[in-house]
Short mmCIF file of C-alpha atoms in Angstrom, two decimals:
data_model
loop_
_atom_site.label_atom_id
_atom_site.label_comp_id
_atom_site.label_asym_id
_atom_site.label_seq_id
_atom_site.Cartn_x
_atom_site.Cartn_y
_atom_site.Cartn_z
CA UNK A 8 0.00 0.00 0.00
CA UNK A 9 2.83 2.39 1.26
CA UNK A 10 4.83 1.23 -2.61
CA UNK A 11 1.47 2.27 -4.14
CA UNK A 12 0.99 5.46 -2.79
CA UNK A 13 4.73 6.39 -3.40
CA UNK A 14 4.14 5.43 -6.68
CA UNK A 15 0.76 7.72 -6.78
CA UNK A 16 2.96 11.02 -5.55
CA UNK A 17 5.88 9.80 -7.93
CA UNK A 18 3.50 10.00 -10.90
CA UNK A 19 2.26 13.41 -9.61
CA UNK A 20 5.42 14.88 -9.86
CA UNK A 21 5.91 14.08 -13.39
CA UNK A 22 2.37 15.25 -14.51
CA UNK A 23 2.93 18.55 -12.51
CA UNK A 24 6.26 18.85 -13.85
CA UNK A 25 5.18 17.93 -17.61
CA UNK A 26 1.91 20.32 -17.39
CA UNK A 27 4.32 23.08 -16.14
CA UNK A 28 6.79 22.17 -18.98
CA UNK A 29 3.87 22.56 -21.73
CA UNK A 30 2.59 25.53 -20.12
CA UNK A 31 5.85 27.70 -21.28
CA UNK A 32 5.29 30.30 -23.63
CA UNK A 33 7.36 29.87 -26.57
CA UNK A 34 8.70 33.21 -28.80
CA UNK A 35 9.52 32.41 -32.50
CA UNK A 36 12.16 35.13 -33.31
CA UNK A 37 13.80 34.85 -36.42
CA UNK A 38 17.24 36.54 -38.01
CA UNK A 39 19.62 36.08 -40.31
CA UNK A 40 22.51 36.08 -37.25
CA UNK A 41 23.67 31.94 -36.40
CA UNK A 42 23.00 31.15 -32.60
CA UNK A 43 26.37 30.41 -32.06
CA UNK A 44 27.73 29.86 -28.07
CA UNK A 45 28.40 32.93 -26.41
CA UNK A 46 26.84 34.67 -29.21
CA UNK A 47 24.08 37.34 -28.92
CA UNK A 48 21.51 35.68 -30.00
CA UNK A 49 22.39 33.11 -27.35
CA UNK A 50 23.30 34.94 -24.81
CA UNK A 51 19.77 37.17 -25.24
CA UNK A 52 18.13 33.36 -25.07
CA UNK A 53 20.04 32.76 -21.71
CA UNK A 54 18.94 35.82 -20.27
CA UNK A 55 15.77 35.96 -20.88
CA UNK A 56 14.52 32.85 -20.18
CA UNK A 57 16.31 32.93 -16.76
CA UNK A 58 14.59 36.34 -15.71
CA UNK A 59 11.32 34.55 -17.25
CA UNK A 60 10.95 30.90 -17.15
CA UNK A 61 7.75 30.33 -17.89
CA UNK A 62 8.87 31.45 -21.65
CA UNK A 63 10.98 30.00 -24.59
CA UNK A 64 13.01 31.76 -27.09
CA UNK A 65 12.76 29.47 -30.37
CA UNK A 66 15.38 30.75 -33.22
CA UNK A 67 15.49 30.34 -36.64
CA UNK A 68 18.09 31.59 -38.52
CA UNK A 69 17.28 32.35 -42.78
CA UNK A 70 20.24 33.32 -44.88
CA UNK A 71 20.59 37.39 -45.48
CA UNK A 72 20.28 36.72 -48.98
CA UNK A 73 16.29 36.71 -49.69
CA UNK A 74 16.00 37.23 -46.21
CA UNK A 75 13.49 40.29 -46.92
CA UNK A 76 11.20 38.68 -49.16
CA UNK A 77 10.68 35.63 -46.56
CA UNK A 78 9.54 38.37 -44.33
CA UNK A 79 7.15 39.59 -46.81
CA UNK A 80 6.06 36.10 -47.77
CA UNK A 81 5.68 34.95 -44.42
CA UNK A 82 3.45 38.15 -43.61
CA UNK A 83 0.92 37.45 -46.40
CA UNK A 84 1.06 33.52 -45.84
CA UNK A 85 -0.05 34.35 -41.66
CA UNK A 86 2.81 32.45 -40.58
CA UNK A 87 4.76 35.47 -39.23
CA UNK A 88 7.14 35.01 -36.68
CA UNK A 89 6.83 36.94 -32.99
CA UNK A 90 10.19 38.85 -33.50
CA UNK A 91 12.19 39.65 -35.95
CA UNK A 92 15.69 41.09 -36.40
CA UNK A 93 15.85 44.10 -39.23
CA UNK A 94 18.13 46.47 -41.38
CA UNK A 95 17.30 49.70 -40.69
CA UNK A 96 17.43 50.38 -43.88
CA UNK A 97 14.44 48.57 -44.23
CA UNK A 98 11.95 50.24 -41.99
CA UNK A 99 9.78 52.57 -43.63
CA UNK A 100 9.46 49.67 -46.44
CA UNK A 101 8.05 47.48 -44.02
CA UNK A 102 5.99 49.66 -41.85
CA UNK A 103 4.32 51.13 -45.06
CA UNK A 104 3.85 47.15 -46.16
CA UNK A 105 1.90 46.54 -42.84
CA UNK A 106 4.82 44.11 -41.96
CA UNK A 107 6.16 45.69 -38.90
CA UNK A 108 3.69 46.10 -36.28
CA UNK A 109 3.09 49.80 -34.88
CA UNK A 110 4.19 49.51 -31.35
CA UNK A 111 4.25 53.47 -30.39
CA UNK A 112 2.00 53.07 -27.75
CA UNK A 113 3.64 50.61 -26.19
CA UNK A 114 7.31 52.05 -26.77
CA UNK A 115 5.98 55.35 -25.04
CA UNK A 116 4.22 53.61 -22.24
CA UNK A 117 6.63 51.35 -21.37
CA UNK A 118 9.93 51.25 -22.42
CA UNK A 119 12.58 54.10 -21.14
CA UNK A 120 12.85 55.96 -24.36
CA UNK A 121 13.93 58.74 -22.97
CA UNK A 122 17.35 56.86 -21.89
CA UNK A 123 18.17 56.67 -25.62
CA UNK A 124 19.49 58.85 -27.84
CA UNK A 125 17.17 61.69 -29.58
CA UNK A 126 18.74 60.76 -33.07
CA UNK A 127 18.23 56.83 -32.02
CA UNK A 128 14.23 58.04 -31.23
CA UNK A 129 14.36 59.03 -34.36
CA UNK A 130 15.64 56.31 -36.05
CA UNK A 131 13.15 53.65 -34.63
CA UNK A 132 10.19 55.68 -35.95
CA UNK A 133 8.60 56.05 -39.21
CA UNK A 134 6.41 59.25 -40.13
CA UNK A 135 6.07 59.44 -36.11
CA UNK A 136 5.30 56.25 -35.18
CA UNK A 137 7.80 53.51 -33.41
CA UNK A 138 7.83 50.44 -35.50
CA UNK A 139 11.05 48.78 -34.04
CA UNK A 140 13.82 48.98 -31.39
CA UNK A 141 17.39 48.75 -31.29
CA UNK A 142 19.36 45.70 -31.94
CA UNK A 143 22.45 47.98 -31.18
CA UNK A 144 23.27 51.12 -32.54
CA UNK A 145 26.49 52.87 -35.17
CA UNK A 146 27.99 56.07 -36.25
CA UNK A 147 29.98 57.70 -38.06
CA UNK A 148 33.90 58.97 -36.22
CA UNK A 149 36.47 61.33 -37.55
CA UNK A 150 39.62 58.85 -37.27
CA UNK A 151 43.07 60.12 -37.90
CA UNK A 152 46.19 58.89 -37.95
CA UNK A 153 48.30 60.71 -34.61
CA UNK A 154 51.68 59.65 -35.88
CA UNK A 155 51.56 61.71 -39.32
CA UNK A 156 49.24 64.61 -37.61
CA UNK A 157 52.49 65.16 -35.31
CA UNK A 158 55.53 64.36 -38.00
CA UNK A 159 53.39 67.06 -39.77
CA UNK A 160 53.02 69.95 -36.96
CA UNK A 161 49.55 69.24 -36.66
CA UNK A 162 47.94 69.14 -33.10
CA UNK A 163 44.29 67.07 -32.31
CA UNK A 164 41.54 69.36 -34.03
CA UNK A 165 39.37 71.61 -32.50
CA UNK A 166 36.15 69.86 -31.69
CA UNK A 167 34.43 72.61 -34.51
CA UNK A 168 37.43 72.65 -37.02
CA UNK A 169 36.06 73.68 -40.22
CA UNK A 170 36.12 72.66 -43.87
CA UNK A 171 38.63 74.82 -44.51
CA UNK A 172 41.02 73.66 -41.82
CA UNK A 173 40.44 70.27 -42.35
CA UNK A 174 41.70 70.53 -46.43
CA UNK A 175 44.59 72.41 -45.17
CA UNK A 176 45.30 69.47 -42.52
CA UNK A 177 44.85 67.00 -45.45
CA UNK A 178 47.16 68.95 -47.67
CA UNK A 179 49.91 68.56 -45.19
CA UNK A 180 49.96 64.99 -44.31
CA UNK A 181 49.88 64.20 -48.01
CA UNK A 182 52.60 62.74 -49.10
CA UNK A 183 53.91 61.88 -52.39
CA UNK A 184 57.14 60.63 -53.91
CA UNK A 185 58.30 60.48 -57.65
CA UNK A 186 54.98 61.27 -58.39
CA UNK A 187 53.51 58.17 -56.41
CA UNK A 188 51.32 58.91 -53.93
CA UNK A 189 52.39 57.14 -50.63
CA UNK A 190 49.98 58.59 -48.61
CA UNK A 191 46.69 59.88 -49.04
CA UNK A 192 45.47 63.29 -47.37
CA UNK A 193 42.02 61.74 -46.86
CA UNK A 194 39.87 58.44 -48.07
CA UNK A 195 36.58 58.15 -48.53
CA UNK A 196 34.58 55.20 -49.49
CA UNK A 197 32.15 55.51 -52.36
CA UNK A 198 28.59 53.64 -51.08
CA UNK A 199 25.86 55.80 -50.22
CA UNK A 200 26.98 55.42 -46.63
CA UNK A 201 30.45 56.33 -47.15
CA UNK A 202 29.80 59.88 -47.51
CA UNK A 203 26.49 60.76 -45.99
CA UNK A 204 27.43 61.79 -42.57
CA UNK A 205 29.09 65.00 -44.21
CA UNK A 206 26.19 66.63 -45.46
CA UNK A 207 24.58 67.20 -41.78
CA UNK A 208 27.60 68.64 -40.78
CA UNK A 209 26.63 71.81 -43.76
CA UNK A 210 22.92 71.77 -42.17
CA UNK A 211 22.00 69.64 -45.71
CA UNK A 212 20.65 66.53 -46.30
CA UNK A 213 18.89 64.36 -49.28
CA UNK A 214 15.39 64.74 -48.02
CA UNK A 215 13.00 66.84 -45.97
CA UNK A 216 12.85 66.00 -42.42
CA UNK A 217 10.10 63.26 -42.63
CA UNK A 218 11.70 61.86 -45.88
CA UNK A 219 8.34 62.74 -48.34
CA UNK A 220 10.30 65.45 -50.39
CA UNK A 221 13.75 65.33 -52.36
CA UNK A 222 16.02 67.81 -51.40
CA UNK A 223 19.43 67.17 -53.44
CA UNK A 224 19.09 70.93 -55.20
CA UNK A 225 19.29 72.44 -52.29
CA UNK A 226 21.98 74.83 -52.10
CA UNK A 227 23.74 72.76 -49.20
CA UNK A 228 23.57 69.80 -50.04
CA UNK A 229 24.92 70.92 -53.70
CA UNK A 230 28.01 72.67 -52.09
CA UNK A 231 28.47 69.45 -49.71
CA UNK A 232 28.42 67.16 -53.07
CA UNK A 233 31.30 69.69 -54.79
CA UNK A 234 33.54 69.81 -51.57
CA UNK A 235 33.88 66.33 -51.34
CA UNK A 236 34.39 65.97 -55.35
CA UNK A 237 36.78 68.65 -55.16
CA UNK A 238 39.23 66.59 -52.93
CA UNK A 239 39.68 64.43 -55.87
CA UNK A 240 39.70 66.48 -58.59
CA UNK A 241 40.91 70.16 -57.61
CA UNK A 242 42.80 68.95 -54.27
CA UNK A 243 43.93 65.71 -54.80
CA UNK A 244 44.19 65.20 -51.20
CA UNK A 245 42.01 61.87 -52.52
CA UNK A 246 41.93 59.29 -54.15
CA UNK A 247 39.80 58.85 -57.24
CA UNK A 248 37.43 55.00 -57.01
CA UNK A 249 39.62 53.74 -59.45
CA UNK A 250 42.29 54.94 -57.00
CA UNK A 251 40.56 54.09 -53.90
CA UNK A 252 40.18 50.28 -55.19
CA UNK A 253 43.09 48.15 -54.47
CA UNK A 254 43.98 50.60 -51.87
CA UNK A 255 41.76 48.19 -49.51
CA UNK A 256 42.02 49.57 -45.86
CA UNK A 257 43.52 52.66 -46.97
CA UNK A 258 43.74 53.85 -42.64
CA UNK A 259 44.07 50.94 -41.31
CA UNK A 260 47.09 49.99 -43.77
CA UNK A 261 48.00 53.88 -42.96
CA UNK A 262 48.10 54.79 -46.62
CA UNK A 263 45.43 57.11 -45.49
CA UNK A 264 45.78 59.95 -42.82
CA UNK A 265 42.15 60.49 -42.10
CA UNK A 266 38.98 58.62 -43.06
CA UNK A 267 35.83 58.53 -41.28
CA UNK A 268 34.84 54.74 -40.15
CA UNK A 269 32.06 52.92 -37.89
CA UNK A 270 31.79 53.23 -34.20
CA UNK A 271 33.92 49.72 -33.49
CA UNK A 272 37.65 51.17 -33.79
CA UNK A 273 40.48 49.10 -34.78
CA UNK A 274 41.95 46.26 -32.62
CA UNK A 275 45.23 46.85 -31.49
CA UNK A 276 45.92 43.59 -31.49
CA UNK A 277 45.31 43.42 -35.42
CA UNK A 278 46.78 47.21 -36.33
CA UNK A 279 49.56 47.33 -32.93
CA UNK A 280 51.29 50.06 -35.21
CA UNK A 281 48.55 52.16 -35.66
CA UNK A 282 48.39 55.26 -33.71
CA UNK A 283 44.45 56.49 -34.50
CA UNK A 284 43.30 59.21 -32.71
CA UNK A 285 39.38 59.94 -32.83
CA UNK A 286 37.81 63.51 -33.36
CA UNK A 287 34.90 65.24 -34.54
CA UNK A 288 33.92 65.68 -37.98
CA UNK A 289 35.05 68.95 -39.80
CA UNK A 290 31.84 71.17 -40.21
CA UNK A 291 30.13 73.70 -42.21
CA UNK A 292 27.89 75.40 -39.99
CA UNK A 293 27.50 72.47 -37.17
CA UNK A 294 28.79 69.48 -35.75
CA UNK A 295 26.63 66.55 -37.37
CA UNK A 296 27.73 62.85 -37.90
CA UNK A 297 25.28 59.82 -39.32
CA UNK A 298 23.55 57.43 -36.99
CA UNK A 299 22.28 53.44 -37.56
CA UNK A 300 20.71 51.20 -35.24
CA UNK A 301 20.50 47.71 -36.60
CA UNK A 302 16.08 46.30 -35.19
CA UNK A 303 13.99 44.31 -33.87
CA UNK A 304 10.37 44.37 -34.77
CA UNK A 305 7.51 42.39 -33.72
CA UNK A 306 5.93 41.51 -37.30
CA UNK A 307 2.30 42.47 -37.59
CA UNK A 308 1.04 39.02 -38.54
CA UNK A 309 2.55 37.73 -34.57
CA UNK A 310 -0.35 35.04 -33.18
CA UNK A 311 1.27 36.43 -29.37
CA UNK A 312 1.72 40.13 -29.52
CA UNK A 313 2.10 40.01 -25.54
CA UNK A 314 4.68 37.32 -25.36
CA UNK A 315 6.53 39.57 -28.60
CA UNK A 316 6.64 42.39 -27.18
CA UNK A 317 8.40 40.89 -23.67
CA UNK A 318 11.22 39.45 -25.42
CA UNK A 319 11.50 42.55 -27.56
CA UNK A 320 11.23 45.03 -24.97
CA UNK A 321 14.19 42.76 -23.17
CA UNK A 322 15.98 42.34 -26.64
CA UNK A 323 16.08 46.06 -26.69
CA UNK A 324 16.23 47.08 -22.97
CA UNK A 325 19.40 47.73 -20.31
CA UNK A 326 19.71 44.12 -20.05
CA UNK A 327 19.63 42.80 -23.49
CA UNK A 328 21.71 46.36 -24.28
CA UNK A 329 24.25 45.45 -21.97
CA UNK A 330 24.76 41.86 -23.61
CA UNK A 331 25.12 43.38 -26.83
CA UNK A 332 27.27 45.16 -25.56
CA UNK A 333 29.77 42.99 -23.91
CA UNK A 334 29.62 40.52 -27.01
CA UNK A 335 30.97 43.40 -29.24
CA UNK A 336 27.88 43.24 -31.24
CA UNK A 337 27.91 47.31 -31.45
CA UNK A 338 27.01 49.93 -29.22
CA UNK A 339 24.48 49.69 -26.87
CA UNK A 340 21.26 52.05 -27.55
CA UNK A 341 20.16 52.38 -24.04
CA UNK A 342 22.00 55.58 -22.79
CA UNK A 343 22.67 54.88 -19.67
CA UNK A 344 24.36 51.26 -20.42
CA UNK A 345 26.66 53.01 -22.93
CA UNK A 346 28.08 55.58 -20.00
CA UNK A 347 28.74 52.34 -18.20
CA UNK A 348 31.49 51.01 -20.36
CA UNK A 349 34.34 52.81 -21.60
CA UNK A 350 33.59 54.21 -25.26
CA UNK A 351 35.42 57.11 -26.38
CA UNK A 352 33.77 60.13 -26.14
CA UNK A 353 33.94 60.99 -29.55
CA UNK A 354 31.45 58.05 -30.05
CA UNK A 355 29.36 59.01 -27.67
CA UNK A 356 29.23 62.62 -29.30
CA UNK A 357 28.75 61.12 -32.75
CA UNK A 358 25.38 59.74 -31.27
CA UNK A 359 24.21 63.31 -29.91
CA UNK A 360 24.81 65.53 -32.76
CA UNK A 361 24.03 62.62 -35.54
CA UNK A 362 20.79 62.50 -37.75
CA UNK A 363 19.44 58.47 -38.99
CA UNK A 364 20.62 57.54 -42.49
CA UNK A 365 17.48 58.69 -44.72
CA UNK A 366 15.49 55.32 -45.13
CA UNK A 367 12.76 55.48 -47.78
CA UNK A 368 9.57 52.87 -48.46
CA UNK A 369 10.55 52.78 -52.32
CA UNK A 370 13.74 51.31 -51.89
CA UNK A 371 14.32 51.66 -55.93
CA UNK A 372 14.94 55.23 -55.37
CA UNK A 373 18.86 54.04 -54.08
CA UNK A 374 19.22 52.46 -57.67
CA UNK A 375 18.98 55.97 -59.06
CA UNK A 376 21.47 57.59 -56.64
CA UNK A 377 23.60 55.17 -56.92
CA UNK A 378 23.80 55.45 -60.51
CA UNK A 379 24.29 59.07 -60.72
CA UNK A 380 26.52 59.08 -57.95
CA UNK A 381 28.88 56.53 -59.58
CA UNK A 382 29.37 58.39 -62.34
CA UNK A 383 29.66 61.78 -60.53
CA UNK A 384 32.76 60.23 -58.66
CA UNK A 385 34.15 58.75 -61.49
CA UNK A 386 33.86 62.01 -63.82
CA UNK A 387 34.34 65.39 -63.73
CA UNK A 388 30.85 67.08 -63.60
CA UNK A 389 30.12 69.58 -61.40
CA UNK A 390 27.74 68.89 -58.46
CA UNK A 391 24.61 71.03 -59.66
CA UNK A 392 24.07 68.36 -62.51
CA UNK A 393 24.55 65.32 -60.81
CA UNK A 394 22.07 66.66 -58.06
CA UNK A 395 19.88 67.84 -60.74
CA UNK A 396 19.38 64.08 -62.06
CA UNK A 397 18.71 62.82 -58.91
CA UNK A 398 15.91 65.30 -57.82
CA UNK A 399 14.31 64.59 -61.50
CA UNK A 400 14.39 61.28 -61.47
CA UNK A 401 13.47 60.51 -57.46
CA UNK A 402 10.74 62.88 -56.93
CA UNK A 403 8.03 61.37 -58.52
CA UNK A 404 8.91 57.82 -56.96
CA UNK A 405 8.44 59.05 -53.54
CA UNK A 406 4.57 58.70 -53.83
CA UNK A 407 4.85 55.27 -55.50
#
């Protein structure tokens, strides 16, 4: 009788336990990151289900490639996932698709948004509204190279060194031998992204404000376009794309004196000889810089828009900030995590006086800039025509 009723409370304990087991919430998130050990993704997974165990993080990871369209496909088939990791590039496509969910209520209500960045605020939102949060954050730094600033009499910039006295600087650490360049003034890299950050620094940019009007004839952003082509072809403090090309890592291979790079500097252990020194960018009429902030967003299709927005809000909170964080995977977005490590301040100001990378729905409008860009590096044409095309050609795709 005693074996029977210790058998009775035995199989009690299983059933309680296996009831309890099936009762777990489980979060489909999906990504294009692996869920490697130690990794964010499984690190995130650690966390949260420790500070919340009656919940399950299930991953799955889809190659980048396509990656967008098995959003898409996934939205119209109902099969969307809870969370979902996101190029910020690709926000306003997907909130105007009715793929992201709008979450501003519940970002205002309930998640410390004023412990992030204004420009980060920014970033997360389309035409006012939060549709995603921060995976972790970028910008753009001023990097230059302290050995040839000093073997050239220059000291560390002025935090609002102009233009001007950044072309002189670049004029003096150029350096050039039987007609061979050895050293470049200044490199820049020719993607969209490789020169954007200098137009907010002229109080310019390549829309309006809420990114529903063109703005590349603007007087501005015309005489940001002609400074930087002017470099290469009145200066030649740099080097042409044809030039630029097997130059590789023109600063990190110091064949370059100045460049302006992402928010993860160099490792000394890869670059020991490589004295870089951080400062602001050279302005115009203000200090400006370009912010990023890879997302999460809770698709609109979720079956469990409670259980989504936990593990987002997490994903995107101090704690989940402070694992991406410590796993290098950028910069945290939550302010107050950032001041707790030790990131140059340089970065830190990069994020205050930064504006978001201009993301539009019609993402075909890049195909145009790019092509008119390309050429305008590549030839000798002055800035007013090259802006010209683009306004032309872009403006009526904005309403498409």
């Amino acid at each position: 009788m005693r074996r029977m009723r210790a058998l009775f409370v035995v199989l009690a304990l299983v059933m309680s336990v296996s009831v309890l087991a099936a009762a777990k919430t489980t979060v489909h998130v999906v990504s294009w990151y692996p869920t490697t050990p130690g990794g964010l993704l499984d690190e995130l997974k650690r966390a949260f289900e420790a500070a919340y165990p009656d919940y399950e993080i299930e991953y799955t990871s889809y190659p980048s490639s396509g990656y967008y369209d098995r959003l898409m496909t996934m939205a119209l088939a109902d099969t969307a996932s809870d969370v979902a990791m996101l190029g910020f590039d690709w926000i306003a496509a997907m909130a105007e698709l009715g793929v992201a969910m709008n979450i501003d209520q519940l970002v205002r209500e309930n998640f410390p948004v004023d412990d992030m960045f204004p420009s980060i605020q920014r970033a997360l939102q389309w035409q006012g509204q939060y549709y995603a949060l921060s995976r972790d954050i970028t910008a753009k730094v001023f990097y230059y190279n302290g050995d040839m600033f000093a073997e050239a009499g220059l000291s560390h910039p002025s935090d609002d060194w102009t233009w001007d006295e950044f072309l002189a600087a670049a004029k003096r650490v150029h350096r050039e031998f039987d007609g061979e360049v050895q050293v470049w003034g200044f490199v820049m890299d020719f993607v969209l992204d490789g020169h954007y950050h200098w137009f907010p620094t002229n109080s310019a940019d390549w829309f309006n404000f809420d990114r529903t009007m063109v703005t590349m004839t603007d007087e501005r952003t015309v005489e940001t376009l002609q400074f930087l082509h002017d470099l290469i072809y009145v200066h030649g403090v740099a080097p042409t794309p044809e030039q630029r090309s097997p130059l590789g890592s023109a600063f990190l291979n110091q064949r370059a004196a100045m460049h302006v790079g992402g928010s993860g500097t160099p490792d000394p252990n890869v670059y020991p000889d490589l004295n870089w020194k951080l400062a602001m960018l050279p302005q115009k009429t203000q200090a400006g810089s370009r912010v990023w902030s890879n997302l999460w967003i809770i698709p609109a299709g979720t079956k469990n828009p409670e259980a989504a927005w936990k593990v987002l809000s997490f994903f995107a909170g101090p704690e989940g900030q402070r694992i991406a964080g410590a796993v290098r995977s950028g910069i945290p977005a939550i302010r107050s995590v950032v001041l707790e490590g030790d990131y140059d301040p340089y970065i830190l100001r990069a994020f205050e006086v930064g504006v978001p990378y201009p993301v539009i729905p019609n993402r075909d409008v890049w195909n145009v800039f790019n092509e008119e860009l390309n050429r305008f590096w590549r030839e000798r044409i002055p800035a007013s025509t090259v802006a010209q095309a683009i306004q032309e050609r872009v403006e009526p795709m904005l309403n498409q």
